[in-house]
Tab-separated table of C-alpha atoms in Angstrom:
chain	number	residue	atom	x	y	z
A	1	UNK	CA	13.420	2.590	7.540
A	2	UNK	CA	16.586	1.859	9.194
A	3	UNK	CA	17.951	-1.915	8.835
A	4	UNK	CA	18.104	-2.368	12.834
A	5	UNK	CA	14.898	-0.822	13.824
A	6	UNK	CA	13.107	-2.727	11.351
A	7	UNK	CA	14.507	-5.614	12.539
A	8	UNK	CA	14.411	-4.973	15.670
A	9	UNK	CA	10.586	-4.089	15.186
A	10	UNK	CA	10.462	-8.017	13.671
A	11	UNK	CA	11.820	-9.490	16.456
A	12	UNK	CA	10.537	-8.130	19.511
A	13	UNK	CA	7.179	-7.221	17.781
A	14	UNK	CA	6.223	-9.832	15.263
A	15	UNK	CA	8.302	-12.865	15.890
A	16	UNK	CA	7.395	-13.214	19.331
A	17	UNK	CA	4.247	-14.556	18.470
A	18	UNK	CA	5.989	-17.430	16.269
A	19	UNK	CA	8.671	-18.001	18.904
A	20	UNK	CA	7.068	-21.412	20.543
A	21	UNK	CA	10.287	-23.263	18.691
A	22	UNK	CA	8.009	-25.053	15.963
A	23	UNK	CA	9.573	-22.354	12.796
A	24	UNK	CA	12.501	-21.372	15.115
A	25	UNK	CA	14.441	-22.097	11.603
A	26	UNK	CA	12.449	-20.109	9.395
A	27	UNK	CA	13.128	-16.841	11.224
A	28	UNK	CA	15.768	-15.563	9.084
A	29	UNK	CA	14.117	-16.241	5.789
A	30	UNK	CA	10.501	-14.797	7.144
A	31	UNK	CA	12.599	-11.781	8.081
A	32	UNK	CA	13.572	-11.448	4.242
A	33	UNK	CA	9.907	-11.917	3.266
A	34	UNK	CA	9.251	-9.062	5.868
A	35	UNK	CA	11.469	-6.840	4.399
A	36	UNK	CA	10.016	-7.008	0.864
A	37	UNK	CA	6.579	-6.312	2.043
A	38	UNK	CA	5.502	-2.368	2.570
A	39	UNK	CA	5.382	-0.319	5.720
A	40	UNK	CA	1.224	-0.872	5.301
A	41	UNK	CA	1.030	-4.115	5.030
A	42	UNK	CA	4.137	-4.998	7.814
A	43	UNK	CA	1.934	-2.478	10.300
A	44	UNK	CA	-1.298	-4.870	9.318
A	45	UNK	CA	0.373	-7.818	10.017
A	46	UNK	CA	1.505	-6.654	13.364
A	47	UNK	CA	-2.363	-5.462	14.063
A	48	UNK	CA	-3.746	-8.527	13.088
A	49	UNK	CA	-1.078	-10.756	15.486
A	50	UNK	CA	-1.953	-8.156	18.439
A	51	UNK	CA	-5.617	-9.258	17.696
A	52	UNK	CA	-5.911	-12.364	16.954
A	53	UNK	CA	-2.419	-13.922	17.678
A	54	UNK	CA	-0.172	-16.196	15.393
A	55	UNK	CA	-1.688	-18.306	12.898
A	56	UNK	CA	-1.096	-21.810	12.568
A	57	UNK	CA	0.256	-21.552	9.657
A	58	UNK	CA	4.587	-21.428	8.655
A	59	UNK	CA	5.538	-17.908	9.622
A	60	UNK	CA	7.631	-17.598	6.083
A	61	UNK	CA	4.194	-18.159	3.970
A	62	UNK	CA	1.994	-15.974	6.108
A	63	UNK	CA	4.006	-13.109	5.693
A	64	UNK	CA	4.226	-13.758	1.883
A	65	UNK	CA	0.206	-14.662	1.530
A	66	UNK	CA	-0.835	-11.777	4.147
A	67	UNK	CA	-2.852	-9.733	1.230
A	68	UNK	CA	-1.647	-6.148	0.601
A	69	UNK	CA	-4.037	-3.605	2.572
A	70	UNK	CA	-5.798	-0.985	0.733
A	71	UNK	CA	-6.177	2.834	2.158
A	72	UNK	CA	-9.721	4.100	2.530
A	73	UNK	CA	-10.716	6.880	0.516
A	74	UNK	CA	-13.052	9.181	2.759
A	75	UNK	CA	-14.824	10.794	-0.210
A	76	UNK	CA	-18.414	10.638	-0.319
A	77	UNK	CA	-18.068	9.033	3.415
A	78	UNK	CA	-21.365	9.847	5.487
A	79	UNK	CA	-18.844	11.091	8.880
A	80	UNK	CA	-15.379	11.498	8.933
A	81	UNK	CA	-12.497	10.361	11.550
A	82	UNK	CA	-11.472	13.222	14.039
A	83	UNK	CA	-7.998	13.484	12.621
A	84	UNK	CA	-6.477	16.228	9.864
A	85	UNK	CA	-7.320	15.119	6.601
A	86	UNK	CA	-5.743	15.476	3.629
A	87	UNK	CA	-6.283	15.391	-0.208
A	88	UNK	CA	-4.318	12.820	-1.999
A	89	UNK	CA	-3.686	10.831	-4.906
A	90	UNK	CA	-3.085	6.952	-4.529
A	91	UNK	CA	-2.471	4.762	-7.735
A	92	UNK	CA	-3.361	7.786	-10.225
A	93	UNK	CA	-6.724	8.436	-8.315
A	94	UNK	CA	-7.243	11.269	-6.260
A	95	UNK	CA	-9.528	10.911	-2.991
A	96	UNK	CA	-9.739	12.297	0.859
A	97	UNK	CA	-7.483	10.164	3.719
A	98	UNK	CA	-6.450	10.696	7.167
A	99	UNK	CA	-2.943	11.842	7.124
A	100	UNK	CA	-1.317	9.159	8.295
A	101	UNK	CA	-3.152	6.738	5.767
A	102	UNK	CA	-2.032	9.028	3.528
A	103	UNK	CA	2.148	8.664	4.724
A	104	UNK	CA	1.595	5.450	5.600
A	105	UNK	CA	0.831	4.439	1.907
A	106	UNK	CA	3.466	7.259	0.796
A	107	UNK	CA	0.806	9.172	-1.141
A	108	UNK	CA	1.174	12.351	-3.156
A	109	UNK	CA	-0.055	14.775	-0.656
A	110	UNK	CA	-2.422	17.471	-2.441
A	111	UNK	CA	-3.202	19.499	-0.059
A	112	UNK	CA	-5.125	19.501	4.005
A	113	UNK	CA	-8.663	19.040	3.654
A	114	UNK	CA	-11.144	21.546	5.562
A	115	UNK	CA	-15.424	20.958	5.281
């Protein structure tokens, strides 16, 4: 992702919610921390602040902390999403995602997946 937009994205989407002045100082170093983390787990973040706000918690630690999401492999699910679906391998094992999980996480795309 480009350097601008993605820090654009951190300021106007994510650091808003830590801009009450408390961490004003730690906003350059979270925004390293940021950086280092992957498109998944940035985009989690973002839903989690959306939903439940900021934590009380230094901005720069959260980030680093915030645990590293996991895609969910459809296979063997009892219904499936309305959305194409693909088969793909993630870590070495091969499974059924949405598509986007499946970009999202930068998986080796397989092939679409029809029932």
């Amino acid at each position: 992702m480009d350097i601008n937009k993605l820090y654009s994205d951190y300021c106007n989407l994510f650091w808003v919610h830590f801009s009450d002045g408390a961490y004003s100082n730690r906003k350059t170093v979270t925004f390293q921390q940021w950086q280092q983390r992957t498109p998944a787990a940035r985009k989690a973040m973002l839903r989690h602040l959306a939903t439940n706000g900021a934590p009380k918690k230094n901005p720069f630690f959260w980030v680093q902390d915030f645990p590293e999401p996991q895609p969910h492999n459809l296979n063997g699910a009892r219904s499936l999403p309305d959305e194409p679906l693909v088969r793909a391998v993630h870590n070495g094992v091969g499974g059924i995602f949405t598509r986007a999980e499946a970009e999202l996480y930068n998986m080796q795309i397989k092939g679409e997946f029809k029932l």
